[in-house]
Coordinates of N, CA, C and O in Angstrom, one line a residue:
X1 N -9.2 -13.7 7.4 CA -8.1 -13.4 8.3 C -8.7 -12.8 9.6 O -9.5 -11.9 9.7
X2 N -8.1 -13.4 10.4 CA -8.8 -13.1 12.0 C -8.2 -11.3 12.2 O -7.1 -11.0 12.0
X3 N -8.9 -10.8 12.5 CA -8.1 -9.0 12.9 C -8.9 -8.3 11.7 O -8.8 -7.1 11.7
X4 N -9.6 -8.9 10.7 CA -9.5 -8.0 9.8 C -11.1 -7.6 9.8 O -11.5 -6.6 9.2
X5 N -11.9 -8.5 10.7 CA -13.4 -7.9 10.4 C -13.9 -6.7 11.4 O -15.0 -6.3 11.5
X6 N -12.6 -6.2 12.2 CA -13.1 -4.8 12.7 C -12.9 -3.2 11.3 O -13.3 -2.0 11.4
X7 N -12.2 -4.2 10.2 CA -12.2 -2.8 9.0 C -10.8 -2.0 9.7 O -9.9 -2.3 10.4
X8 N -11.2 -0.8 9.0 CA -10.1 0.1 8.9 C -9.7 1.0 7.8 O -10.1 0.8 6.6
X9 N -8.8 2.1 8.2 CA -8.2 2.6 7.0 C -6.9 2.9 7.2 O -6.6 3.7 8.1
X10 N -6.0 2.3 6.5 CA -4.4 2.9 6.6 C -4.0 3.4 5.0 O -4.5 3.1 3.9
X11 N -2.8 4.5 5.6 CA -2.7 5.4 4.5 C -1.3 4.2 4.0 O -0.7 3.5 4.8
X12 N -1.0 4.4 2.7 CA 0.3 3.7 2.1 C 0.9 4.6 1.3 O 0.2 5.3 0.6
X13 N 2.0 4.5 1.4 CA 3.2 5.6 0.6 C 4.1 4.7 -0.3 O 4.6 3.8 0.3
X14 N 4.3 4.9 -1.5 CA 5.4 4.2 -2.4 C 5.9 4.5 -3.9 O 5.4 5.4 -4.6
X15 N 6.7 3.9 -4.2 CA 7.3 4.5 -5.5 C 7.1 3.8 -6.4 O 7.5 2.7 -6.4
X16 N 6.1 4.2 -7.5 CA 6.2 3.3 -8.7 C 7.6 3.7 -9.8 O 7.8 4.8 -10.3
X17 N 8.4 2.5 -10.0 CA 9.5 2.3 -11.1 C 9.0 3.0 -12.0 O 7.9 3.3 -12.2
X18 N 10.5 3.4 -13.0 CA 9.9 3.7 -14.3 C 9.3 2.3 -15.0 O 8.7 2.3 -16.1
X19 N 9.6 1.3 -14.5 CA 9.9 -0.2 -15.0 C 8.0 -0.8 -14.9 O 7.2 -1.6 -15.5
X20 N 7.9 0.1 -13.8 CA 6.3 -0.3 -13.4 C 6.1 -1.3 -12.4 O 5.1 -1.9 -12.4
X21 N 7.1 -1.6 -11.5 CA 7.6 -2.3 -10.0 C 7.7 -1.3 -8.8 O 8.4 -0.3 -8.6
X22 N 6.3 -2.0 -7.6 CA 6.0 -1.4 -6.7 C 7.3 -1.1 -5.7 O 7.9 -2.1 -5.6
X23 N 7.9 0.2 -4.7 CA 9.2 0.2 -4.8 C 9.1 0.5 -3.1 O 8.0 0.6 -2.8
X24 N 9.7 0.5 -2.4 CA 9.7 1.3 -1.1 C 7.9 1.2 -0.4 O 7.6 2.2 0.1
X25 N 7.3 0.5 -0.3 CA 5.9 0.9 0.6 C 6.3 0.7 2.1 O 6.9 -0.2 2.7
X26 N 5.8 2.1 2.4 CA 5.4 2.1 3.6 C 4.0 2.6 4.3 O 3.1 3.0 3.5
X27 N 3.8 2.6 5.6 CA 2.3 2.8 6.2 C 2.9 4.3 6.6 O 3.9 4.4 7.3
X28 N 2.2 5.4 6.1 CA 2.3 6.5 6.9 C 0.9 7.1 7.3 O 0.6 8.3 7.3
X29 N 0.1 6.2 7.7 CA -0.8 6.6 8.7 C -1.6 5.1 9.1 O -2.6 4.6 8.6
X30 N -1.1 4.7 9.9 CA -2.2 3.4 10.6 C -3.4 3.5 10.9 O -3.9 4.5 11.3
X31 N -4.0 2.1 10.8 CA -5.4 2.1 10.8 C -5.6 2.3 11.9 O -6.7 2.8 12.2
X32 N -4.7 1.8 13.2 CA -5.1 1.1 14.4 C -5.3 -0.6 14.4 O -5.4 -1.0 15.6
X33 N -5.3 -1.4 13.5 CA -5.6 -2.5 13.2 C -4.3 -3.2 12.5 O -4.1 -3.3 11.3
X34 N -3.5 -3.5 13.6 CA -2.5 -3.9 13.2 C -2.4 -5.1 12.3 O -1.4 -5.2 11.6
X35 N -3.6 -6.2 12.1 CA -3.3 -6.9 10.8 C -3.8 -6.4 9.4 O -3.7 -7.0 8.3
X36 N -4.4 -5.0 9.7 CA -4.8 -4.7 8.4 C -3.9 -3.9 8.0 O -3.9 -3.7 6.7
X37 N -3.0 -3.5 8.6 CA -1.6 -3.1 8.5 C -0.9 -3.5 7.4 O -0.7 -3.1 6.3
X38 N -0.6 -4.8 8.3 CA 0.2 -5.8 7.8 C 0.0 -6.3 6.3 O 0.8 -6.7 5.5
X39 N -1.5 -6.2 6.2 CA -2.1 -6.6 5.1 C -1.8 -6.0 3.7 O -1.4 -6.6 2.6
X40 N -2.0 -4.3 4.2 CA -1.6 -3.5 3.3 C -0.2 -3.7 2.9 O -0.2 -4.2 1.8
X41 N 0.9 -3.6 3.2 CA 2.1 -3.7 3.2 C 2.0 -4.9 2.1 O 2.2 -4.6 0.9
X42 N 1.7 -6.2 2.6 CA 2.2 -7.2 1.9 C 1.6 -7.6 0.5 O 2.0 -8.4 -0.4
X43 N 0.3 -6.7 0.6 CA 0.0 -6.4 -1.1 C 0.6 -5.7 -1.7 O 0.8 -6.2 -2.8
X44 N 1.0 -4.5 -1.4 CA 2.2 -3.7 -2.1 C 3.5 -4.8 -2.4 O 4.0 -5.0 -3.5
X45 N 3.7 -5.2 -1.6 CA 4.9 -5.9 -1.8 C 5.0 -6.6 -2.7 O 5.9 -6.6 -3.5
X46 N 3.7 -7.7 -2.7 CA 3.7 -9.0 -3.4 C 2.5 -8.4 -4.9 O 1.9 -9.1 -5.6
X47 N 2.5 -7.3 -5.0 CA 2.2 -6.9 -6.1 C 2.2 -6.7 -7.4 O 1.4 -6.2 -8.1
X48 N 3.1 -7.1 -7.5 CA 4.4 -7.5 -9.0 C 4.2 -6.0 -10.0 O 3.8 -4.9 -9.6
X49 N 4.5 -6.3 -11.3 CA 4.5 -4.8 -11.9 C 3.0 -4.4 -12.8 O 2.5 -5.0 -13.7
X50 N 2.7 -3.2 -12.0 CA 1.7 -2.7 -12.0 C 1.5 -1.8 -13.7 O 0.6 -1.0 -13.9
X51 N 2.5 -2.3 -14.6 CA 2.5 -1.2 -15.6 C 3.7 0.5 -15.6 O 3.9 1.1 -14.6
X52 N 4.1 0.6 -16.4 CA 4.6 1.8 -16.6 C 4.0 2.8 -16.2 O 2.8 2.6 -16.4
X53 N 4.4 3.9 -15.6 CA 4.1 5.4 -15.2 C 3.8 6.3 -16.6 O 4.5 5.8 -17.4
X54 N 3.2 7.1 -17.0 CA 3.2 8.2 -17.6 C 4.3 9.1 -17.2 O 4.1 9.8 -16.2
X55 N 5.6 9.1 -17.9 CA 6.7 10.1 -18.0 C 7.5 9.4 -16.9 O 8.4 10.1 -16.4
X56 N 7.4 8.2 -16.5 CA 8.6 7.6 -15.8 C 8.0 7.3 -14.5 O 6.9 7.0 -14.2
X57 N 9.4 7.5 -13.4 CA 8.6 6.8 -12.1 C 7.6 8.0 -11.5 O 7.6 9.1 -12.0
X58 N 6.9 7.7 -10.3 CA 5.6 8.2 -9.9 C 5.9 7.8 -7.9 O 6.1 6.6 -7.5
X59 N 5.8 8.8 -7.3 CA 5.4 8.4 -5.9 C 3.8 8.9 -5.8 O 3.2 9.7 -6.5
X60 N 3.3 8.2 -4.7 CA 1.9 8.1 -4.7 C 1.7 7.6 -2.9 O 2.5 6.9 -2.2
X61 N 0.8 8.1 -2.7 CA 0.0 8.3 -0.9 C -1.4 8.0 -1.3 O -2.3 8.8 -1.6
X62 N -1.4 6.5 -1.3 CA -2.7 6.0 -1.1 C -3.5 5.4 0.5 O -3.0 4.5 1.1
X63 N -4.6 6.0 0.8 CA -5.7 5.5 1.9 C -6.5 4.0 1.0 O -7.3 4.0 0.0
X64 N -5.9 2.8 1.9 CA -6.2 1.8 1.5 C -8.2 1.2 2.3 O -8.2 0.1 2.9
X65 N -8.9 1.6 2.2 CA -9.9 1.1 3.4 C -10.5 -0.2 3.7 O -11.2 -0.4 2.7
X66 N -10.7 -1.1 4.4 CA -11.3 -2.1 4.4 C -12.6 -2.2 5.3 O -12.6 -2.0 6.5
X67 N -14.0 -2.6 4.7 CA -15.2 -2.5 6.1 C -15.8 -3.9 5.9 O -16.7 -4.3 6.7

């Protein structure tokens, strides 16, 4: 993907279900690299279910990095 070999790090915010379905992602901290952006987002999204939570649903703030 063209945009993506300058790297980067963006931070991602979201809800895992009790169901174990990625829920709400958003970027709350950009790389600067708006397709790595994009990138992040659309793996969250198209993620499918990641497994059940320990004791139900779970929000989580992950630093995604790419070099």
């Amino acid at each position: 993907q063209a945009g993506l070999a300058s790297g980067g790090e963006a931070k991602v915010q979201f809800r895992i279900s009790a169901g174990g379905v990625i829920l709400s992602p958003a970027i709350v901290r950009r790389s600067g690299n708006p397709a790595l952006d994009k990138l992040v987002l659309q793996a969250c999204r198209e993620g499918g279910n990641v497994g059940r939570p320990p004791g139900g649903g779970m929000d989580i703030a992950l630093p995604i990095r790419v070099n």
